[in-house]
Every structure is written in C-alpha cells, then in structure tokens.
Coordinates of C-alpha atoms in Angstrom, one line a residue:
X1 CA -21.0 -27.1 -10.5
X2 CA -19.3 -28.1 -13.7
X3 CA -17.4 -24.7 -13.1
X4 CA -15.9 -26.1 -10.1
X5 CA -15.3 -29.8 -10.9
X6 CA -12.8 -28.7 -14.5
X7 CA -11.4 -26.1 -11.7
X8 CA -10.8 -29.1 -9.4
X9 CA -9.0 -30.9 -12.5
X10 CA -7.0 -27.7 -13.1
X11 CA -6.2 -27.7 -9.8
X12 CA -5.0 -31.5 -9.5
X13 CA -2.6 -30.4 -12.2
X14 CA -1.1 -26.9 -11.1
X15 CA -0.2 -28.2 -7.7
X16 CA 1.8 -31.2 -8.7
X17 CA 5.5 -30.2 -6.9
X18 CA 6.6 -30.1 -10.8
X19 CA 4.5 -27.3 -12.4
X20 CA 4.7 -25.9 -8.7
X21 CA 8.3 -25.4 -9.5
X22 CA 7.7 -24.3 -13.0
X23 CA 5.5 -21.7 -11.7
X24 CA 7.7 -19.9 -9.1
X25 CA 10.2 -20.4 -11.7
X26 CA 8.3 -18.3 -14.2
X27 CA 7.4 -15.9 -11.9
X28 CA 10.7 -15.0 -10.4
X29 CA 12.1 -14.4 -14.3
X30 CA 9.2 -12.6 -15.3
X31 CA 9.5 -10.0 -12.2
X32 CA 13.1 -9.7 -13.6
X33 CA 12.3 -9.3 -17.0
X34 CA 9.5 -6.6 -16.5
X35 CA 12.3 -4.6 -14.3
X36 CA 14.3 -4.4 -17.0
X37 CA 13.8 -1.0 -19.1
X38 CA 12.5 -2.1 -22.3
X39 CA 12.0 -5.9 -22.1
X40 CA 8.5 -6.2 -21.2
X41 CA 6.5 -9.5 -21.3
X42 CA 6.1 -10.1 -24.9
X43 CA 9.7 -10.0 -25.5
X44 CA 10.4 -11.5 -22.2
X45 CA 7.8 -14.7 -22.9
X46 CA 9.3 -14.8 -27.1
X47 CA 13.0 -15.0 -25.6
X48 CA 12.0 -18.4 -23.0
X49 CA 9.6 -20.5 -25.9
X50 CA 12.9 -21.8 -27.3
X51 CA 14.3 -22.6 -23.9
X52 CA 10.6 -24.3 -23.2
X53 CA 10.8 -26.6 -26.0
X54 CA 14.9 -27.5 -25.5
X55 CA 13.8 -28.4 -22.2
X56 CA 11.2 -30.9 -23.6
X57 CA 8.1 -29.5 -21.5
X58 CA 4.3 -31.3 -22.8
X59 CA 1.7 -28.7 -24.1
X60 CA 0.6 -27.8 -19.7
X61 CA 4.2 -27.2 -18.4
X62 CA 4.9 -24.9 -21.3
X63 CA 2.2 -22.9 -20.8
X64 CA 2.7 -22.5 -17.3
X65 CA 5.8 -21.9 -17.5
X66 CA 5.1 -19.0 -20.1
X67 CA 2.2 -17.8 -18.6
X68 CA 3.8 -17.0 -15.3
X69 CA 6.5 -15.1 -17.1
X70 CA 4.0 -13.7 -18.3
X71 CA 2.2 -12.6 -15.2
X72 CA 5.7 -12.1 -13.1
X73 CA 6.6 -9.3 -16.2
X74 CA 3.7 -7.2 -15.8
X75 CA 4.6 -7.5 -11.8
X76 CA 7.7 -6.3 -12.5
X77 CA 7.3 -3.6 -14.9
X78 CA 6.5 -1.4 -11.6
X79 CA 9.9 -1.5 -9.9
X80 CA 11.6 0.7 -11.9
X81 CA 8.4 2.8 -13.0
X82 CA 8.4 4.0 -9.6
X83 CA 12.2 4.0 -8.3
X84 CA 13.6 5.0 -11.3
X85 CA 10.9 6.6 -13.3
X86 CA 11.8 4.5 -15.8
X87 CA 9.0 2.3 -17.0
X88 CA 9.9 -1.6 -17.7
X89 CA 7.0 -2.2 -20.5
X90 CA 4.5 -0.3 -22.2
X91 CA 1.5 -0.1 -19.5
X92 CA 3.9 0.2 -16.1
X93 CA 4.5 3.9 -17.9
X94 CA 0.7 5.4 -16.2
X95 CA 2.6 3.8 -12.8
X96 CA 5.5 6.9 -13.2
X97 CA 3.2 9.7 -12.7
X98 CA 2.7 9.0 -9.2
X99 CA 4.5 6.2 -8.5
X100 CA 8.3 7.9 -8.9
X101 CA 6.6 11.1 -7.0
X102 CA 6.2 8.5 -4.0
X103 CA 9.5 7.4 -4.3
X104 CA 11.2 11.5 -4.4
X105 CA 8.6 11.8 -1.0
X106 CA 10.9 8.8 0.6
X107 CA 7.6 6.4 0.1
X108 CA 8.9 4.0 -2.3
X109 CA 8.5 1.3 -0.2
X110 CA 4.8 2.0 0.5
X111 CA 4.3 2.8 -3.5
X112 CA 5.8 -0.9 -4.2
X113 CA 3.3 -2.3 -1.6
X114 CA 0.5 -1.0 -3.0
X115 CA 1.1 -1.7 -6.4
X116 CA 2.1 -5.1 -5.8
X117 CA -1.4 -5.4 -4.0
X118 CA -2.7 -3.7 -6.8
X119 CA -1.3 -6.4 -9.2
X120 CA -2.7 -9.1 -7.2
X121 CA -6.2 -8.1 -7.0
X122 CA -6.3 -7.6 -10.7
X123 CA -5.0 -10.5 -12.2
X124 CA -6.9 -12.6 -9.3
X125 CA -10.0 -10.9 -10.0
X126 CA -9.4 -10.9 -13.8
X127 CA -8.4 -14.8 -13.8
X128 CA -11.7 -15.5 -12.3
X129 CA -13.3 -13.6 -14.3
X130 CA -11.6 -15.6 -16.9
X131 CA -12.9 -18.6 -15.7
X132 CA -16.8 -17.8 -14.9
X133 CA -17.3 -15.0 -17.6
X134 CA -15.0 -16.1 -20.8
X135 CA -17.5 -17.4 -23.2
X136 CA -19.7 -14.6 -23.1
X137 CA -17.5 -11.5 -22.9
X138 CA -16.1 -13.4 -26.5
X139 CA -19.5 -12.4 -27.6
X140 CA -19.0 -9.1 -26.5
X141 CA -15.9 -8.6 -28.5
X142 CA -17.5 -9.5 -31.6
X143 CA -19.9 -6.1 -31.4
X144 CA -16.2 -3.9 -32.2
X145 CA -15.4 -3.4 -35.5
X146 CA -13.6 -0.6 -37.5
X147 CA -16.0 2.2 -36.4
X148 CA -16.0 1.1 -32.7
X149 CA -12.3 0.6 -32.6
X150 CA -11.5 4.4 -33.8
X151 CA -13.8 5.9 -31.5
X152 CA -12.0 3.8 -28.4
X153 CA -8.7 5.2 -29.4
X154 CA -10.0 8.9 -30.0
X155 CA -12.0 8.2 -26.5
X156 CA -8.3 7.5 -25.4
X157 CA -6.7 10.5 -26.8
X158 CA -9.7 12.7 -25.8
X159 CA -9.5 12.3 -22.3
X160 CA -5.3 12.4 -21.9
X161 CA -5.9 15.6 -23.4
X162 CA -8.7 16.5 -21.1
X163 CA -8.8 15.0 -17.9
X164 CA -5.2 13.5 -17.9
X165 CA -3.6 17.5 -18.5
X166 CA -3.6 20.6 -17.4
X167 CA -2.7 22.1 -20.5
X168 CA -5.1 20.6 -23.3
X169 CA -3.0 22.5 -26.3
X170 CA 0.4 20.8 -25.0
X171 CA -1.4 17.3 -24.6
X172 CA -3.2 17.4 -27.8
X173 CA 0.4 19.1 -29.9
X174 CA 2.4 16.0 -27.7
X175 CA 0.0 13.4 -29.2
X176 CA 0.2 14.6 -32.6
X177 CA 3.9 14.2 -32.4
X178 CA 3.2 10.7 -31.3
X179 CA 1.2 10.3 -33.9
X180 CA 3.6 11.8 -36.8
X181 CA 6.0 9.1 -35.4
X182 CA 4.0 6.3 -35.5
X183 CA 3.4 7.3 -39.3
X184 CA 6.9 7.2 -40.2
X185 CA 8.1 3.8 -42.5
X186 CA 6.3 2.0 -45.4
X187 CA 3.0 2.4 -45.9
X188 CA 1.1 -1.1 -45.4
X189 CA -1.8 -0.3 -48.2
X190 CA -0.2 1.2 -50.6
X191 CA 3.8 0.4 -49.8
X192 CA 5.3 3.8 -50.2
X193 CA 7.7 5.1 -47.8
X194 CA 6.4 7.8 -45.3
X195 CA 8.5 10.8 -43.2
X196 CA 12.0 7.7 -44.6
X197 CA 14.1 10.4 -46.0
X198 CA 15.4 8.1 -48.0
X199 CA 17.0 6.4 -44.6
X200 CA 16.4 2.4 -44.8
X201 CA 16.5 2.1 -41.2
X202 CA 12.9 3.9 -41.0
X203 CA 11.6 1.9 -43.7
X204 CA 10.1 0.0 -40.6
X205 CA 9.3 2.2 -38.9
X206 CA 10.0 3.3 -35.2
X207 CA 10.2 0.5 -32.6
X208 CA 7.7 1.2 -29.9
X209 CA 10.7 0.2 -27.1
X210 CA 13.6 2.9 -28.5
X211 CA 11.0 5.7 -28.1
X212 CA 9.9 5.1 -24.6
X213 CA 13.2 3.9 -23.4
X214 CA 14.8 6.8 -24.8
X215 CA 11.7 9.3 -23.7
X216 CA 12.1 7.9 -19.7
X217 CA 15.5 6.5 -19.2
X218 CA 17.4 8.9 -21.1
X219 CA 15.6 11.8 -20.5
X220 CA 16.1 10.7 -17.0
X221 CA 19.7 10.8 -16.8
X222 CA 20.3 13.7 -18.4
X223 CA 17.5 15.7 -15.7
X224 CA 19.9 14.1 -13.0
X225 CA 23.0 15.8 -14.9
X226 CA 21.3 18.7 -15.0
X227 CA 20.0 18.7 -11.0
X228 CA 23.0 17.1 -9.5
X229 CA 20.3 14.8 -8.5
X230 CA 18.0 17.2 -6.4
X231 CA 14.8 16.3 -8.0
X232 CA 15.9 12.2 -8.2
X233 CA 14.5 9.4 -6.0
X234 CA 18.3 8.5 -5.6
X235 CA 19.3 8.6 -2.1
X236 CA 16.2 9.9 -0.7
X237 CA 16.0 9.2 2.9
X238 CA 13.6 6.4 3.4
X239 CA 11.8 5.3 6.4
X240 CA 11.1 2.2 8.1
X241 CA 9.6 -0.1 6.2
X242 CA 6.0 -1.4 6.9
X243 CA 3.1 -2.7 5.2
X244 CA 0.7 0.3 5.0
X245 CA -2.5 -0.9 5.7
X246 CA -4.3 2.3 6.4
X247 CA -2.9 3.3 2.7
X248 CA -3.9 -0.1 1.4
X249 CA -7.7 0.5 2.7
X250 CA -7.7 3.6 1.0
X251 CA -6.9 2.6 -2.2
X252 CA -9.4 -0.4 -2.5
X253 CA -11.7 1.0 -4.4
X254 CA -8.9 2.0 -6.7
X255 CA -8.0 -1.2 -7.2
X256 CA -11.0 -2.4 -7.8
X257 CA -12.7 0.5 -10.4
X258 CA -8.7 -0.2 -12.2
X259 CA -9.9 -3.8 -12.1
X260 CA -13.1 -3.6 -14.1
X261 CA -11.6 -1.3 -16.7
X262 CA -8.5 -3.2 -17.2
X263 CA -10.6 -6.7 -17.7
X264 CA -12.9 -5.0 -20.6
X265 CA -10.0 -3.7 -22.1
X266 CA -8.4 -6.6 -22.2
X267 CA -11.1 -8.3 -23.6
X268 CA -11.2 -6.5 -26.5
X269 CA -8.6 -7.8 -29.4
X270 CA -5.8 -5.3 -29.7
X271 CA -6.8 -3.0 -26.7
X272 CA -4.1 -4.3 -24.3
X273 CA -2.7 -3.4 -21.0
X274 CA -1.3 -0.5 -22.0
X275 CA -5.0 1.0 -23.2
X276 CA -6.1 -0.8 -20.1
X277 CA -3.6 1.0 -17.4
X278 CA -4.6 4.1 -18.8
X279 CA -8.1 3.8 -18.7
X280 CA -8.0 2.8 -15.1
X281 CA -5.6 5.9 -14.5
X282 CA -8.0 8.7 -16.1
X283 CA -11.3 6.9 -15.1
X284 CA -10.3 7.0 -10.9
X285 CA -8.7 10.5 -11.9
X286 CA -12.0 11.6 -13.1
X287 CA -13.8 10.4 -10.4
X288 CA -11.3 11.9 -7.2
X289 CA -11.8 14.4 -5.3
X290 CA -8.6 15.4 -5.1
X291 CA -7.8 15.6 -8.7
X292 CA -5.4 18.3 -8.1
X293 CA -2.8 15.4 -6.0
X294 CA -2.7 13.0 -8.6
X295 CA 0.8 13.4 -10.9
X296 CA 2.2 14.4 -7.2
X297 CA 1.9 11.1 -5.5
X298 CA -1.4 10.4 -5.2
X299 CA -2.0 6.3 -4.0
X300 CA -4.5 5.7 -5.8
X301 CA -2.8 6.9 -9.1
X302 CA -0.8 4.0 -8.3
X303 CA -3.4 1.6 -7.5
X304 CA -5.6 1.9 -10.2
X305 CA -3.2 1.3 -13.4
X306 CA -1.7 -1.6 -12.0
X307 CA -4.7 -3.0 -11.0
X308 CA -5.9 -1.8 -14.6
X309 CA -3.2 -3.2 -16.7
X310 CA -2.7 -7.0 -14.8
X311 CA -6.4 -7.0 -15.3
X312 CA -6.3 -6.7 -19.1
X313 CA -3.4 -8.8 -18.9
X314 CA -5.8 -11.8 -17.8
X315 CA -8.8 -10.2 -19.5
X316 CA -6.3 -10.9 -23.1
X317 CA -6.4 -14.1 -22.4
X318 CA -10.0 -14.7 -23.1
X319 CA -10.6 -13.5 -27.0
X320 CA -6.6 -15.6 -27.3
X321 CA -8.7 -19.4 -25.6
X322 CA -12.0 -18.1 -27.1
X323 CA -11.5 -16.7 -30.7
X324 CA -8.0 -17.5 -31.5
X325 CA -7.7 -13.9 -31.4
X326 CA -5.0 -12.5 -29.5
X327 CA -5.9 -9.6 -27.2
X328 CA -2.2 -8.2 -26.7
X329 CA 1.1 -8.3 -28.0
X330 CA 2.4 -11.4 -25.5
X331 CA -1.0 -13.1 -26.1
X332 CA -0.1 -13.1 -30.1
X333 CA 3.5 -15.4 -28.6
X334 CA 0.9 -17.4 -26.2
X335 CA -1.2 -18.1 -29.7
X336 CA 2.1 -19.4 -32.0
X337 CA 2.7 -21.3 -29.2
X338 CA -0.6 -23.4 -29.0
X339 CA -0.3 -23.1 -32.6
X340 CA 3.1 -25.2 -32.5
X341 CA 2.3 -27.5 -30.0
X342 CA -1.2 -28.6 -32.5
X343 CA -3.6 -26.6 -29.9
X344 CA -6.2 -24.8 -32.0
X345 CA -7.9 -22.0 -29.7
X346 CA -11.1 -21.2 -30.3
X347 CA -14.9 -22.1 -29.3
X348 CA -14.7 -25.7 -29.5
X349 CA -11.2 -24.8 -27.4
X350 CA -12.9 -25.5 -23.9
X351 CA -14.9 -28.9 -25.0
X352 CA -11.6 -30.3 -26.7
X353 CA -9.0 -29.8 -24.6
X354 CA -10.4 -28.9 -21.1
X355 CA -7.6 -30.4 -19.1
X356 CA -5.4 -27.7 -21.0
X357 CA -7.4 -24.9 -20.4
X358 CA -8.6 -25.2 -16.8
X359 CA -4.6 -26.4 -16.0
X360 CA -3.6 -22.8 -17.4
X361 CA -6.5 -21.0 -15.3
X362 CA -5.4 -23.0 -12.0
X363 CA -2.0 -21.7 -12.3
X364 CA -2.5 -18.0 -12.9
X365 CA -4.7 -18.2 -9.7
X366 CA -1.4 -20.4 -8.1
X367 CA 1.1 -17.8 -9.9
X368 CA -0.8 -14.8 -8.6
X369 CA -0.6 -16.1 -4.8
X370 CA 3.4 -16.9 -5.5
X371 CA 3.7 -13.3 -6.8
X372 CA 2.2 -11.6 -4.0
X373 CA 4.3 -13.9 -1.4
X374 CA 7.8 -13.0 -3.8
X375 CA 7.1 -9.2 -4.2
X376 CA 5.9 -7.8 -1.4
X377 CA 8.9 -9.4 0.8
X378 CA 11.3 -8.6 -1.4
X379 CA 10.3 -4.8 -1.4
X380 CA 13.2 -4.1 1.5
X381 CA 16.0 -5.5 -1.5
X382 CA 14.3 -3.3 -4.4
X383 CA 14.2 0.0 -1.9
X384 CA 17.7 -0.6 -1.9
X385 CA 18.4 0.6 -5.0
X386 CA 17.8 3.7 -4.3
X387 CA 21.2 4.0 -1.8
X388 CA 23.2 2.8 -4.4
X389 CA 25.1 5.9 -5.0
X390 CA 24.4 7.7 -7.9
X391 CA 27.7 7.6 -10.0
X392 CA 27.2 3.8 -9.7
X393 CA 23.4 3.4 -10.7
X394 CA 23.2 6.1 -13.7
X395 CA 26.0 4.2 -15.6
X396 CA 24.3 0.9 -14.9
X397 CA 20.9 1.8 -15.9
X398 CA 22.1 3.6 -19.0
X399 CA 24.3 0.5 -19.6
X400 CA 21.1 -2.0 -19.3
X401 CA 19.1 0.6 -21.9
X402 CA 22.0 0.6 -24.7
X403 CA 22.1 -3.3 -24.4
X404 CA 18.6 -3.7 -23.8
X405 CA 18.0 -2.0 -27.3
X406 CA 21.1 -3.5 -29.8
X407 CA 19.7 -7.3 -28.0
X408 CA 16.0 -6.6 -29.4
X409 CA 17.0 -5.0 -32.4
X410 CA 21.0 -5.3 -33.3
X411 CA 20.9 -2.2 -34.8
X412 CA 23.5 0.8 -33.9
X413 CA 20.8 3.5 -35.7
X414 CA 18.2 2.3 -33.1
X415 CA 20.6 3.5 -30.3
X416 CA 21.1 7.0 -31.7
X417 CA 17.1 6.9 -31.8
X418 CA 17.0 6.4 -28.5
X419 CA 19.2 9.0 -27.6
X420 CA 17.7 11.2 -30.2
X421 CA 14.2 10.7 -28.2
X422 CA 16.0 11.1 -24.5
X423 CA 16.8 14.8 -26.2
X424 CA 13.2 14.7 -27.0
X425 CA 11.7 13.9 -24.0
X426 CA 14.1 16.3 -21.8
X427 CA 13.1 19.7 -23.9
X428 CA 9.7 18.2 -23.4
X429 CA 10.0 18.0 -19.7
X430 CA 11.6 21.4 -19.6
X431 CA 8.7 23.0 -21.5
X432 CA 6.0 21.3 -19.5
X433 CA 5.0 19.6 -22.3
X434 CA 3.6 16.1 -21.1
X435 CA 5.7 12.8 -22.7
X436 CA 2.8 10.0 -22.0
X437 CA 1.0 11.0 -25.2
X438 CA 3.8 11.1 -27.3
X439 CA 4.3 7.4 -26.6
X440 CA 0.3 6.7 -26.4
X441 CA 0.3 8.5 -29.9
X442 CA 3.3 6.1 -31.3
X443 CA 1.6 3.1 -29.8
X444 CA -1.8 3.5 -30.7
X445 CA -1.0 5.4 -34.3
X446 CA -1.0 2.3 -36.1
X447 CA -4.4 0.6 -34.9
X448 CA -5.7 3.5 -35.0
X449 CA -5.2 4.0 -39.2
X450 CA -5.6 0.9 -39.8
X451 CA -9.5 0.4 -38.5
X452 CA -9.7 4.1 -39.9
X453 CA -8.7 2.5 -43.1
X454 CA -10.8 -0.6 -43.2
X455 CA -13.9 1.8 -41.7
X456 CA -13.5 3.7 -45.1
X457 CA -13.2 0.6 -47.2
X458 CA -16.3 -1.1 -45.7
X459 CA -18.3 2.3 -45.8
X460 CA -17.1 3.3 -49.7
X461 CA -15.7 6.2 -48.2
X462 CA -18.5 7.4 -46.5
X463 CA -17.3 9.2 -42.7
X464 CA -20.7 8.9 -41.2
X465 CA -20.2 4.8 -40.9
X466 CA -18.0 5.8 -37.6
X467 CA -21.4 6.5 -36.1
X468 CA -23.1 3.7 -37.2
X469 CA -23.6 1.6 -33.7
X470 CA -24.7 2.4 -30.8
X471 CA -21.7 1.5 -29.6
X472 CA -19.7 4.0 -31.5
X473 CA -21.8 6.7 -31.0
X474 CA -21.6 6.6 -26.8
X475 CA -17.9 5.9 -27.1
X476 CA -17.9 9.5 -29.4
X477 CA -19.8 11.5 -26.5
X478 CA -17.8 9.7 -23.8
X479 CA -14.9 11.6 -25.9
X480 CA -16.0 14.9 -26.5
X481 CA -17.4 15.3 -23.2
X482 CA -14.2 14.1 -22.1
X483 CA -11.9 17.2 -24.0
X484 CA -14.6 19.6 -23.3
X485 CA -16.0 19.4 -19.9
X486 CA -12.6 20.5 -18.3
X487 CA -12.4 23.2 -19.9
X488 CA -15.6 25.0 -18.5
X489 CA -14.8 22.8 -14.9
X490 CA -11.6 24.7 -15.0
X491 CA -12.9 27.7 -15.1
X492 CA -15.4 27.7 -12.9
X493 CA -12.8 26.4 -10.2
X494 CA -10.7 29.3 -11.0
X495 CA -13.7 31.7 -10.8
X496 CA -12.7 33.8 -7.5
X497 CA -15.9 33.5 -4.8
X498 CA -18.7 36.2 -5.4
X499 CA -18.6 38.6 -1.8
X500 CA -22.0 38.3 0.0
X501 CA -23.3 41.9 1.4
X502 CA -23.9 41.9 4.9
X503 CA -26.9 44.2 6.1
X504 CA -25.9 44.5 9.3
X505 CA -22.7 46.6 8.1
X506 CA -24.7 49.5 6.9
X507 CA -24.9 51.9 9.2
X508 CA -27.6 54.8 9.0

C-alpha cells in the first residue's frame, strides 16, 4: 500500500501539463539523438544538462527532462542499427545482426515495430521493477566484487566466442584485437604509456565511439562502393506497412527472457546496456530452435537485445537512487547532476527525498507510454530513408559520422582513426571474421583489467581468489560450458545419419 500511495504522489507530479511537456520533449530529442551514429545517451543527456539549468528547471523537471532523453536515446539507437546497419550507441550494435538482415529482406518496417515493442516492454517492465524491487536488488549488487566482476566479462567473451560464432578461432583472434586496443594509452597504475608509439594522441587511449563508428558506418560505405549497393538495405522494395501482430506474438517470450537479463545487468554497477543487450542476444540464441536463422533476420534476435538493453537501462538506475553508484555510463551524468542540484543518492535517498524519487519513477512509466505512441507511428517517415537514393544518403551519413566525431572530440587524428577502423572492419567483413567482439573487447578491456588488477591486489597475488564465491565459481562454468559445448554440439549436428538395415531387403 505504501508502494502505491508515493506512486500516486509521483504520479500527481508527472502529469502536471508542464513536466507532460517536458517529457514528450525529452523523448522526441532523445529518439534523435540515439539515431545519430555515435551520439548515444550519455553524450546526448551531458550535451542538454547545461541547457537544463539555463532554462532554470527545479531538481523534478530536470530530471525528467534528462531522464526521458535518456529513455528516448536508447529508443533511438535502433533506427539506424537496423536501416543502416549502423548502430547509434553502444548496445543498439547486437540489434544489427538481425535487424539490418530484416531491413535487406524489405521488412524494415516490421523490424522497427518490433523493436520499438521490444523497447517498451523493457523499460516498462524494468521501471517497475525499479519501483517494487530496488532496495533489495542493491543488496544483490553488493555480493560482486573483483573476482565476480572478471568472471562476468570472461562469461561475456566465452559465449560470443561460442554460442554467438560459427568460427570460435575468428571470434576469440577478433576479441583479442579488441582487447589489444583497449590496452593502448597510459597505464592507470603505473602511468607508462602502452602500444603510444610515442604518438600523444593515444596517450588516452582509443575513444570507444571512433572505433564502432568507424567499424559500422565506414566499413559500411565502403561495402556499398564495393557492391554498387547490391547487398544494401538502400532501396529495397518495401511492402505495405502494417503492425505485425502475428510477428509480435511470436517474439514475446523474446522480449520478455531479454527483459530479465537486461534488468540484472543493469543492476550490477558498470555492467550496462551494452553487457545487457548482449546477454539477452546470446541467452534467446542459446535457447532457439532455430539457431541457424539468427544473424539472417531472425525476429526474435531483434526482440531480445532491445528488450535487453532498455531493461538495463532502467535496471542502472537502481544501484545510481540506491548506492550512489552509477550503473552505466549516462547514469554516472544522472549522478553529477543530483550531485549539483544538493541530492545525495543513496539508502537514506527514498526516506529523504521521496517526492523526487517516486516523481522520476512516474515519468519513465509516462515517457515509456509517449515513446511507444511517437515511434511506432512514426515508422512510415524512418522506412523512408531507405528510398532516398543512394548518392544522396551515403554522403550524408558519412557527413553526420565526420562531424559526429570532431564535435565529441575536436580532434582531426580521431577522424583518421575512424577511417583507419572502417579499413578495419571491411578486411574483417571480407574475411568472415566477426566485428562485434572487436568492439565488445575495446569496451569491456578496461573493466575488465582493472577488477583483474584489484582481484590480485586484495588476494596478494594469489589467482585462486577468482574462485573464491560461489558466485564466481558458477559464473566460471556458465563460461567454459559456454566455449566448449558448441564445439562437440557442432559436431554432432554435422555427423551424417547412421543407415538402418532393412531385413526385408535380403533376399535368400
């Protein structure tokens, strides 16, 4: 009952005609913003807090505001991910594999349905889930540590390299050349340079945004160079547009298995969407039937990231309110900006400042209704995009990379990166050698040392303290079962059916 009455309070606020406005608002910048090849939502929500405060908004408005940009970006980061197979943040890339597939099959429209369904059912599931199970998932997240943390990410790596590929040697050599990347720049222990050459740009390292940008959107143009198009989404015939409900059915379960990942990932500080969407991806992968369609256009490899990764987009909220521990990248901005406005997160959060808290939960549920009313309309003016002829769409979305990347970084060098990686990315592509773990590799490198590095210092160097939990011990089975199994599954598949003897062909 007390549940209901703060909701009720939340409620009073979030559907005032002001923050009504702020909301749609938010929304309609954040779908924008998360369209937009390398702007994602923590760059999109960092970019609008200076606009928040010149517009004199009290501690609620601003977070609404921010929030639903926040929400409306990881919307958006699907639109290009599947017409363009360009992804516009980090976790919309597990939404290419069969999402742009869709789109070459002249089903973009239905794709952009269902993941726009997708996104509603996660964030609405995850932002109750927010509300009812916040205070004691936080406890949760207190049981991961160093040891448990390394095992996730090796869980992670594991099973792209198993379940996610048909090729285990090309997955595991592409992560490892993620990984080599995300090594590069000054060491944070010991603060030498590492893989610099001497070049001061590096000394930084490699911004996450040049590599996938360049790895999808320039790769991408240069495959259409190559093809004349033939193998592009661009000016595939589409058909008449309807809401597929018989496609929508089938991919509930999708949604909903995406959903459940996505929250627990999300729950857990530093996880993220991204870890999230792929989760959801190789978990409903695992689990098909028809492993052998996802990667071709497979509905429920759509479903089931997005679901995944606006679940962990609400489930990062709850470690942020709870802990004062941000769960994500745009959840670290949502902190500084409690932070500045004198709102200290953390236990006592929900007692002090209810009226805050339950406002914010109200309108993600209100932002999550205005999201599905905007996006799955607008679906007949995105499909569009994909009759814009060719000579007129490859400039501008080569055009939008470039500035994209010198507006985030002002840096010419960063450019030549990113054409550097679309060179990358297209011998990739043209060896069959999968591009997703590169970029899982360069964005989970970092964490990954690091809670390898403190593991060490806690255990004096000894290795067997990554096996000292429970926890850590399943999540180091879960893995090895995960590169191993496939391998004998394979072969069995590929073992050709033993001939029975019939007795009643002999003849005497």
């Amino acid at each position: 009952m007390e549940t209901l009455s703060n909701l009720a309070m939340g409620f009073s606020t979030a559907l005032t005609l002001y923050t009504l406005i702020l909301a749609i608002i938010g929304c309609f910048v954040g779908t924008i913003i998360g369209a937009l090849p390398g702007l994602g939502p923590s760059n999109g929500v960092a970019l609008l807090i200076p606009i928040s405060f010149s517009m004199g908004l009290d501690a609620i408005s601003a977070l609404v505001l921010l929030t639903s940009v926040y929400y409306g970006a990881m919307y958006g980061g699907r639109i290009s991910s599947i017409l363009l197979n360009i992804p516009g943040d980090e976790p919309a890339m597990m939404t290419t594999l069969d999402g742009y597939p869709m789109a070459r099959q002249g089903k973009a429209a239905e794709a952009l349905v269902v993941s726009g369904v997708a996104s509603f059912v996660g964030a609405l599931l995850a932002t109750i889930g927010l509300m009812i199970f916040a205070p004691y998932l936080a406890r949760v997240a207190y049981q991961f540590g160093p040891a448990e943390y390394f095992a996730l990410y090796m869980l992670a790596f594991c099973t792209l390299g198993g379940i996610g590929s048909s090729n285990q040697a090309k997955a595991a050599m592409a992560a490892a050349i993620g990984l080599g990347i995300a090594m590069i720049g000054m060491d944070k222990t010991t603060g030498m340079p590492r893989f610099t050459f001497g070049e001061l740009h590096l000394m930084d390292g490699v911004d996450f945004l040049v590599a996938i940008v360049g790895l999808f959107a320039v790769a991408e143009v240069f495959f259409f160079i190559e093809s004349h198009g033939k193998d592009s989404a661009i000016g595939v015939k589409l058909g008449k547009i309807l809401v597929p409900w018989r496609m929508l059915r089938q991919t509930t379960g999708a949604m909903l298995r995406g959903t459940g990942i996505g929250f627990v990932a999300g729950v857990l500080p530093g996880a993220g969407a991204s870890l999230g969407s792929f989760l959801a991806y190789m978990g409903e992968k695992s689990i098909a039937k028809d492993k052998a369609t996802f990667g071709k256009g497979n509905p429920k490899g759509v479903a089931a990231p997005e679901a995944g990764n606006n679940a962990a987009a609400g489930g990062a909220l709850v470690p942020m309110l709870t802990l004062g521990v941000p769960g994500s990248g745009t959840t670290a901005v949502l902190l500084a900006l409690l932070l500045t406005l004198n709102i200290t997160p953390g236990p006592l959060l929900f007692a002090e400042r209810p009226e805050v808290v339950w406002s914010l939960i109200a309108s993600l549920l209100v932002a999550n209704v205005v999201l599905l009313l905007m996006n799955v309309p607008m679906v007949k003016i995105f499909v569009k995009i994909l009759s814009v002829p060719a000579w007129v769409l490859l400039p501008g979305v080569t055009m939008i990379a470039f500035v994209g990347i010198y507006s985030l970084t002002g840096s010419s060098f960063d450019m030549l990166m990113m054409v550097g990686f679309g060179v990358l990315g297209y011998v990739m592509r043209k060896l069959n050698i999968p591009t997703v773990p590169v970029i899982l590799g360069i964005l989970l490198g970092n964490a990954m040392e690091d809670n390898l590095r403190r593991a060490m210092v806690l255990s004096n160097g000894d290795f067997w303290y990554l096996l000292s939990s429970p926890i850590a011990v399943g999540l180091w089975i879960a893995a090895i079962l995960g590169f191993v199994a496939p391998i004998f599954l394979r072969r069995l598949l590929k073992k050709p059916p033993v001939p029975t003897h019939d007795p009643s062909l002999n003849e005497d």
